[in-house]
């Protein structure tokens, strides 16, 4: 795959240096610049195509969460901060991930792999599901919702169901976030299949999908 172009935005030099050292260890990441503040980042984004921003939240003049609202949706956001209370706000802004300082390399890799997975699948309109010894090529748009049951997940489509031995958490990172959303510990839905919200249940035509309290506000804000 092509390199993922990224920018590190943080007012602390040591914090930038750490992330840059991590970026240099991964050959699929390409650092196109670093910035002390969002204004510098804007200039860099005019000069380069940027796939992902590593964006600090607490910065002078413009907070990272405010700057994120100004960034084109094609540029993914990974927030970095020393303050855990900003996590919810970060996820409400549909950030790919939220890294709490001090950031370990292992946690950094987990975050960028989410970007990598989405970049791969967003170039295609389908993916392959392994079910037993069989392989099924399925279009994303045909998947209405996915249900988890222990170590198995069931893909529900209009005309069939496919059971696969995998975990919902790993699957969530592989599916394109522009189309799919986790709404419950046991459910991922296709946003385009949603027809309504009744109480704490999403309607997908005749099917009712429960929404967990922790996902409810995001579901309501993003889908309605």
XYZ file of C-alpha atoms in Angstrom:
224
model
C 0.000 0.000 0.000
C 1.012 3.618 -0.363
C 2.606 5.428 2.553
C 0.378 7.143 5.083
C 1.326 10.818 5.274
C 1.225 12.228 8.791
C 1.866 15.390 10.798
C 2.672 15.688 14.502
C 1.067 18.702 16.181
C 2.165 19.407 19.758
C 3.495 22.498 21.533
C 5.989 20.385 23.497
C 9.201 19.552 21.626
C 9.883 16.358 23.595
C 6.386 15.057 22.894
C 6.853 15.689 19.164
C 10.263 14.017 19.211
C 8.867 10.853 20.812
C 6.097 10.472 18.227
C 8.504 11.207 15.386
C 10.828 8.456 16.655
C 7.870 6.041 16.612
C 6.841 7.123 13.098
C 10.358 6.493 11.797
C 10.180 2.883 12.998
C 7.201 2.069 10.744
C 7.901 1.989 7.019
C 4.286 2.625 6.012
C 4.237 6.004 7.814
C 5.661 9.086 6.127
C 6.235 12.190 8.259
C 5.563 15.276 6.119
C 6.064 17.760 8.940
C 5.737 18.756 12.571
C 4.021 21.785 14.066
C 4.018 23.559 17.421
C 0.451 24.760 16.943
C -2.590 24.279 14.694
C -1.794 27.371 12.596
C 1.520 25.834 11.540
C -0.300 22.559 10.879
C -2.770 24.318 8.574
C 0.094 25.623 6.470
C 1.602 22.146 6.204
C -1.773 20.756 5.164
C -1.913 23.256 2.312
C 1.433 21.986 1.069
C 0.892 18.232 1.509
C -1.825 15.607 1.309
C -2.185 14.520 4.929
C -3.779 11.206 5.886
C -3.477 11.446 9.670
C -2.803 14.076 12.335
C -1.270 13.188 15.673
C -2.916 16.039 17.505
C -2.320 17.266 21.047
C -5.396 18.665 22.782
C -4.069 21.176 25.313
C -2.299 23.841 23.241
C -2.144 27.658 23.444
C -4.529 29.688 21.280
C -6.438 26.774 19.690
C -7.283 23.493 21.457
C -6.754 20.335 19.479
C -10.435 19.412 19.780
C -11.418 22.784 18.277
C -8.882 22.402 15.478
C -10.179 18.896 14.710
C -13.552 20.395 13.798
C -11.821 22.436 11.090
C -10.032 19.473 9.507
C -11.392 17.752 6.403
C -12.981 14.391 7.180
C -10.539 12.667 4.808
C -7.761 13.429 7.299
C -7.931 11.072 10.274
C -7.283 12.314 13.808
C -5.355 10.523 16.550
C -5.498 12.651 19.698
C -2.557 12.746 22.104
C -2.868 14.238 25.568
C -1.892 13.882 29.205
C -5.487 14.435 30.357
C -7.869 11.472 30.314
C -10.954 13.667 30.807
C -10.776 14.647 27.123
C -11.242 11.078 25.901
C -15.021 11.267 25.489
C -14.832 14.551 23.595
C -12.187 13.028 21.341
C -14.372 10.063 20.445
C -17.376 12.303 19.893
C -15.311 14.026 17.212
C -14.945 10.606 15.557
C -11.224 10.397 16.174
C -9.556 7.165 15.120
C -7.972 6.805 18.552
C -6.982 8.627 21.730
C -3.465 8.195 23.092
C -2.838 9.045 26.718
C 0.658 10.297 27.554
C 3.150 8.850 28.250
C 2.573 6.981 24.980
C 4.173 3.569 24.575
C 5.275 2.287 21.174
C 2.900 -0.687 21.451
C -0.089 1.595 22.022
C 1.064 3.841 19.165
C 1.171 0.855 16.800
C -2.373 -0.153 17.773
C -3.621 3.333 16.878
C -1.875 3.602 13.505
C -2.982 0.090 12.536
C -6.566 1.364 12.753
C -5.690 4.023 10.186
C -3.864 1.467 8.062
C -6.807 -0.945 8.091
C -9.287 1.743 7.139
C -7.035 3.040 4.367
C -6.876 -0.427 2.854
C -10.593 -1.256 3.009
C -11.790 2.190 1.946
C -10.105 1.609 -1.436
C -12.355 -1.401 -1.992
C -16.102 -1.925 -1.897
C -15.886 -5.461 -0.544
C -13.917 -7.807 1.700
C -13.546 -11.517 2.345
C -15.186 -13.379 5.223
C -13.801 -16.761 6.280
C -16.471 -19.157 7.491
C -15.146 -22.606 8.339
C -13.280 -23.749 5.224
C -15.257 -21.397 2.979
C -14.420 -17.872 1.814
C -17.167 -15.365 1.004
C -16.529 -12.116 -0.857
C -19.107 -9.633 0.421
C -19.803 -6.016 -0.471
C -19.703 -3.660 2.499
C -23.002 -2.090 1.473
C -24.759 -5.472 1.664
C -23.887 -5.990 5.342
C -26.727 -4.608 7.477
C -25.348 -5.447 10.914
C -22.991 -7.800 12.741
C -23.704 -9.626 15.994
C -21.104 -11.082 18.356
C -21.580 -14.286 20.326
C -18.451 -15.176 22.295
C -15.696 -15.922 19.750
C -18.047 -15.906 16.762
C -19.703 -13.126 14.799
C -22.683 -13.322 12.456
C -22.859 -11.046 9.415
C -26.492 -10.245 8.612
C -27.437 -9.396 5.031
C -30.821 -9.054 3.400
C -30.706 -12.531 1.834
C -28.317 -14.532 4.041
C -26.218 -14.810 7.215
C -22.558 -15.758 7.493
C -20.967 -16.995 10.728
C -17.253 -16.386 11.197
C -14.814 -17.277 13.972
C -13.476 -13.845 14.973
C -13.908 -11.193 17.635
C -16.008 -8.075 17.215
C -13.274 -5.788 18.578
C -10.779 -6.856 15.902
C -13.449 -6.624 13.224
C -14.332 -3.083 14.320
C -10.792 -1.981 13.466
C -10.909 -3.602 10.011
C -14.217 -2.197 8.774
C -14.348 1.297 7.214
C -15.398 3.687 9.973
C -17.161 5.918 7.448
C -19.757 3.160 6.948
C -19.827 1.074 10.151
C -20.333 1.942 13.825
C -20.141 -0.006 17.083
C -23.345 0.645 19.044
C -23.181 -2.088 21.691
C -20.622 -4.556 23.017
C -22.311 -7.171 20.814
C -23.356 -5.146 17.743
C -21.845 -3.241 14.819
C -24.267 -1.636 12.386
C -24.065 -0.306 8.849
C -24.935 3.390 9.181
C -26.674 3.324 5.794
C -29.082 0.614 6.994
C -30.461 2.677 9.892
C -34.068 3.811 9.442
C -34.914 5.134 12.905
C -34.330 5.293 16.653
C -36.996 4.048 19.059
C -36.062 4.645 22.672
C -32.725 2.903 23.132
C -33.094 0.719 20.035
C -31.950 1.440 16.500
C -34.298 0.446 13.723
C -32.859 -1.242 10.647
C -36.125 -1.647 8.751
C -37.906 -4.322 10.822
C -34.873 -5.230 12.951
C -34.295 -3.604 16.354
C -30.690 -3.242 17.559
C -29.991 -2.291 21.207
C -27.758 0.741 21.853
C -25.568 0.764 24.969
C -25.628 3.828 27.204
C -21.956 4.487 26.442
C -22.696 4.707 22.695
C -26.098 6.409 22.789
C -25.007 10.055 22.553
C -22.609 9.353 19.712
C -25.258 7.351 17.831
C -27.807 10.135 18.209
C -25.384 12.894 17.198
C -23.862 11.068 14.254
C -26.907 9.358 12.765
C -29.805 11.706 13.472
